[in-house]
Amino acid sequence: MFTRSSKWNVKAVILIALIGIIMGVIYTYGFNWAFNLIKLALLPTGFAPVTDAIFTGLWLLAGPLAMYFVPTPGSGMVGEALAAIVEMAIGGQWGAITVLQGLIQGASNEIGFFPKKSRYQQFSWPSVLTGAFFAGLGTFIPTYFLYGWSKFSLQLQVAMFVATMISAIVFDGILVKLITNLFDQALKTKIANE
């Protein structure tokens, strides 16, 4: 059974590696396929680029999950970077830029927890939502420049920013916190039964 470990040891490294591998596979063979289909469907509307923003939060899940299981500084960045490396290695459509994005996304997600180690261990709603907010910014800003989003109409840019932030808060914040609450309950039940 998975347990939380706030120390960098072999168990923590293996756990973060597993999270990175699993999420990298899910990113590539789950989210990317759905992303491509939805973006294709929206092409005639002119709002296909908003698909990038809507999916943002889904591509941020590895970082906070790594921080939950290994509640220590750096775990979110390592978890998200590993997921990005796996995604790139198994054929992710964005290539090497995925790794840079993963590093930025993981590091920006940790802003909600850093610098107090107790915030990592508590994994509270405010920390998770703050981390999700900064991860959304950490995704939007580099993507805005890398992919030339400044060339879009102001209306589309605003829609993309709002959609990015909502997606990050909903998926990277609320969904992750609800998932980790289930893990908390399972761990408490296991401890109570021992």
Short mmCIF file of C-alpha atoms in Angstrom, two decimals, residues 16-138:
data_model
loop_
_atom_site.label_atom_id
_atom_site.label_comp_id
_atom_site.label_asym_id
_atom_site.label_seq_id
_atom_site.Cartn_x
_atom_site.Cartn_y
_atom_site.Cartn_z
CA ILE A 16 7.82 9.47 -7.63
CA ALA A 17 9.20 7.49 -10.57
CA LEU A 18 6.01 5.39 -10.64
CA ILE A 19 3.83 8.50 -10.52
CA GLY A 20 5.89 10.05 -13.34
CA ILE A 21 5.72 6.93 -15.49
CA ILE A 22 2.00 6.35 -14.96
CA MET A 23 1.09 9.99 -15.55
CA GLY A 24 3.38 10.23 -18.61
CA VAL A 25 1.56 7.27 -20.15
CA ILE A 26 -1.84 8.76 -19.24
CA TYR A 27 -0.80 12.13 -20.71
CA THR A 28 0.30 10.53 -23.99
CA TYR A 29 -2.32 7.87 -24.57
CA GLY A 30 -5.23 9.46 -22.75
CA PHE A 31 -5.24 13.22 -22.57
CA ASN A 32 -3.31 13.90 -25.79
CA TRP A 33 -5.68 11.78 -27.88
CA ALA A 34 -8.74 13.48 -26.41
CA PHE A 35 -7.06 16.87 -26.83
CA ASN A 36 -6.37 16.24 -30.53
CA LEU A 37 -9.93 15.08 -31.23
CA ILE A 38 -11.53 18.04 -29.47
CA LYS A 39 -9.15 20.52 -31.09
CA LEU A 40 -9.95 19.06 -34.51
CA ALA A 41 -13.68 19.36 -33.83
CA LEU A 42 -13.28 23.02 -32.82
CA LEU A 43 -11.19 24.04 -35.86
CA PRO A 44 -14.18 25.37 -37.86
CA THR A 45 -15.25 27.60 -34.95
CA GLY A 46 -11.97 29.52 -34.67
CA PHE A 47 -11.72 28.58 -31.00
CA ALA A 48 -9.54 25.48 -31.44
CA PRO A 49 -6.63 27.13 -29.55
CA VAL A 50 -8.83 27.30 -26.44
CA THR A 51 -8.53 23.50 -26.32
CA ASP A 52 -4.90 23.97 -25.23
CA ALA A 53 -6.12 25.99 -22.25
CA ILE A 54 -8.99 23.67 -21.35
CA PHE A 55 -6.64 20.69 -21.08
CA THR A 56 -3.97 22.53 -19.08
CA GLY A 57 -5.04 21.26 -15.66
CA LEU A 58 -4.99 17.65 -16.80
CA TRP A 59 -1.32 17.93 -17.77
CA LEU A 60 -0.45 19.23 -14.28
CA LEU A 61 -1.56 16.25 -12.18
CA ALA A 62 1.80 14.53 -11.67
CA GLY A 63 3.34 17.38 -9.66
CA PRO A 64 0.81 17.63 -6.83
CA LEU A 65 0.39 13.86 -6.67
CA ALA A 66 4.14 13.54 -6.20
CA MET A 67 4.03 16.24 -3.52
CA TYR A 68 1.24 14.41 -1.72
CA PHE A 69 3.08 11.08 -1.56
CA VAL A 70 6.52 12.61 -0.99
CA PRO A 71 5.74 15.81 0.93
CA THR A 72 9.08 17.53 0.61
CA PRO A 73 10.46 20.41 -1.50
CA GLY A 74 11.36 19.39 -5.03
CA SER A 75 9.08 16.37 -5.27
CA GLY A 76 6.48 18.15 -7.42
CA MET A 77 9.07 19.37 -9.87
CA VAL A 78 10.71 15.94 -10.10
CA GLY A 79 7.34 14.16 -10.50
CA GLU A 80 6.13 16.48 -13.25
CA ALA A 81 9.52 16.43 -15.02
CA LEU A 82 9.57 12.61 -14.99
CA ALA A 83 6.04 12.51 -16.41
CA ALA A 84 7.15 14.91 -19.15
CA ILE A 85 10.24 12.81 -19.93
CA VAL A 86 8.09 9.68 -20.20
CA GLU A 87 5.54 11.51 -22.36
CA MET A 88 8.29 12.71 -24.69
CA ALA A 89 10.04 9.31 -24.78
CA ILE A 90 6.94 7.36 -25.77
CA GLY A 91 5.93 9.69 -28.55
CA GLY A 92 4.34 12.78 -27.04
CA GLN A 93 3.51 15.22 -29.80
CA TRP A 94 5.41 18.22 -28.40
CA GLY A 95 8.85 16.61 -28.28
CA ALA A 96 11.65 17.94 -26.08
CA ILE A 97 9.78 21.14 -25.16
CA THR A 98 7.60 18.86 -23.02
CA VAL A 99 10.47 18.40 -20.55
CA LEU A 100 11.01 22.16 -20.18
CA GLN A 101 7.28 22.64 -19.64
CA GLY A 102 7.24 19.81 -17.09
CA LEU A 103 10.04 21.43 -15.08
CA ILE A 104 8.29 24.81 -15.12
CA GLN A 105 4.89 23.32 -14.27
CA GLY A 106 6.24 21.25 -11.38
CA ALA A 107 8.29 24.13 -9.94
CA SER A 108 5.43 26.63 -10.21
CA ASN A 109 3.04 24.15 -8.56
CA GLU A 110 5.32 24.03 -5.55
CA ILE A 111 4.84 27.77 -4.90
CA GLY A 112 1.68 26.91 -2.97
CA PHE A 113 3.70 24.77 -0.57
CA PHE A 114 7.15 26.34 -0.46
CA PRO A 115 9.12 27.21 1.71
CA LYS A 116 7.52 25.50 4.72
CA LYS A 117 7.88 21.73 4.76
CA SER A 118 4.79 21.58 7.00
CA ARG A 119 2.68 22.82 4.06
CA TYR A 120 3.78 19.81 2.03
CA GLN A 121 2.86 17.48 4.88
CA GLN A 122 -0.53 19.10 5.55
CA PHE A 123 -1.45 19.22 1.83
CA SER A 124 -4.26 21.65 2.68
CA TRP A 125 -6.87 23.15 0.38
CA PRO A 126 -5.20 26.62 0.39
CA SER A 127 -1.79 25.16 -0.52
CA VAL A 128 -3.19 22.92 -3.25
CA LEU A 129 -5.31 25.70 -4.80
CA THR A 130 -2.45 28.24 -4.60
CA GLY A 131 -0.15 25.69 -6.23
CA ALA A 132 -2.74 25.09 -8.95
CA PHE A 133 -3.07 28.83 -9.58
CA PHE A 134 0.69 29.28 -10.00
CA ALA A 135 0.95 26.11 -12.10
CA GLY A 136 -1.68 27.61 -14.39
CA LEU A 137 0.40 30.77 -14.69
CA GLY A 138 3.54 28.68 -15.10
#
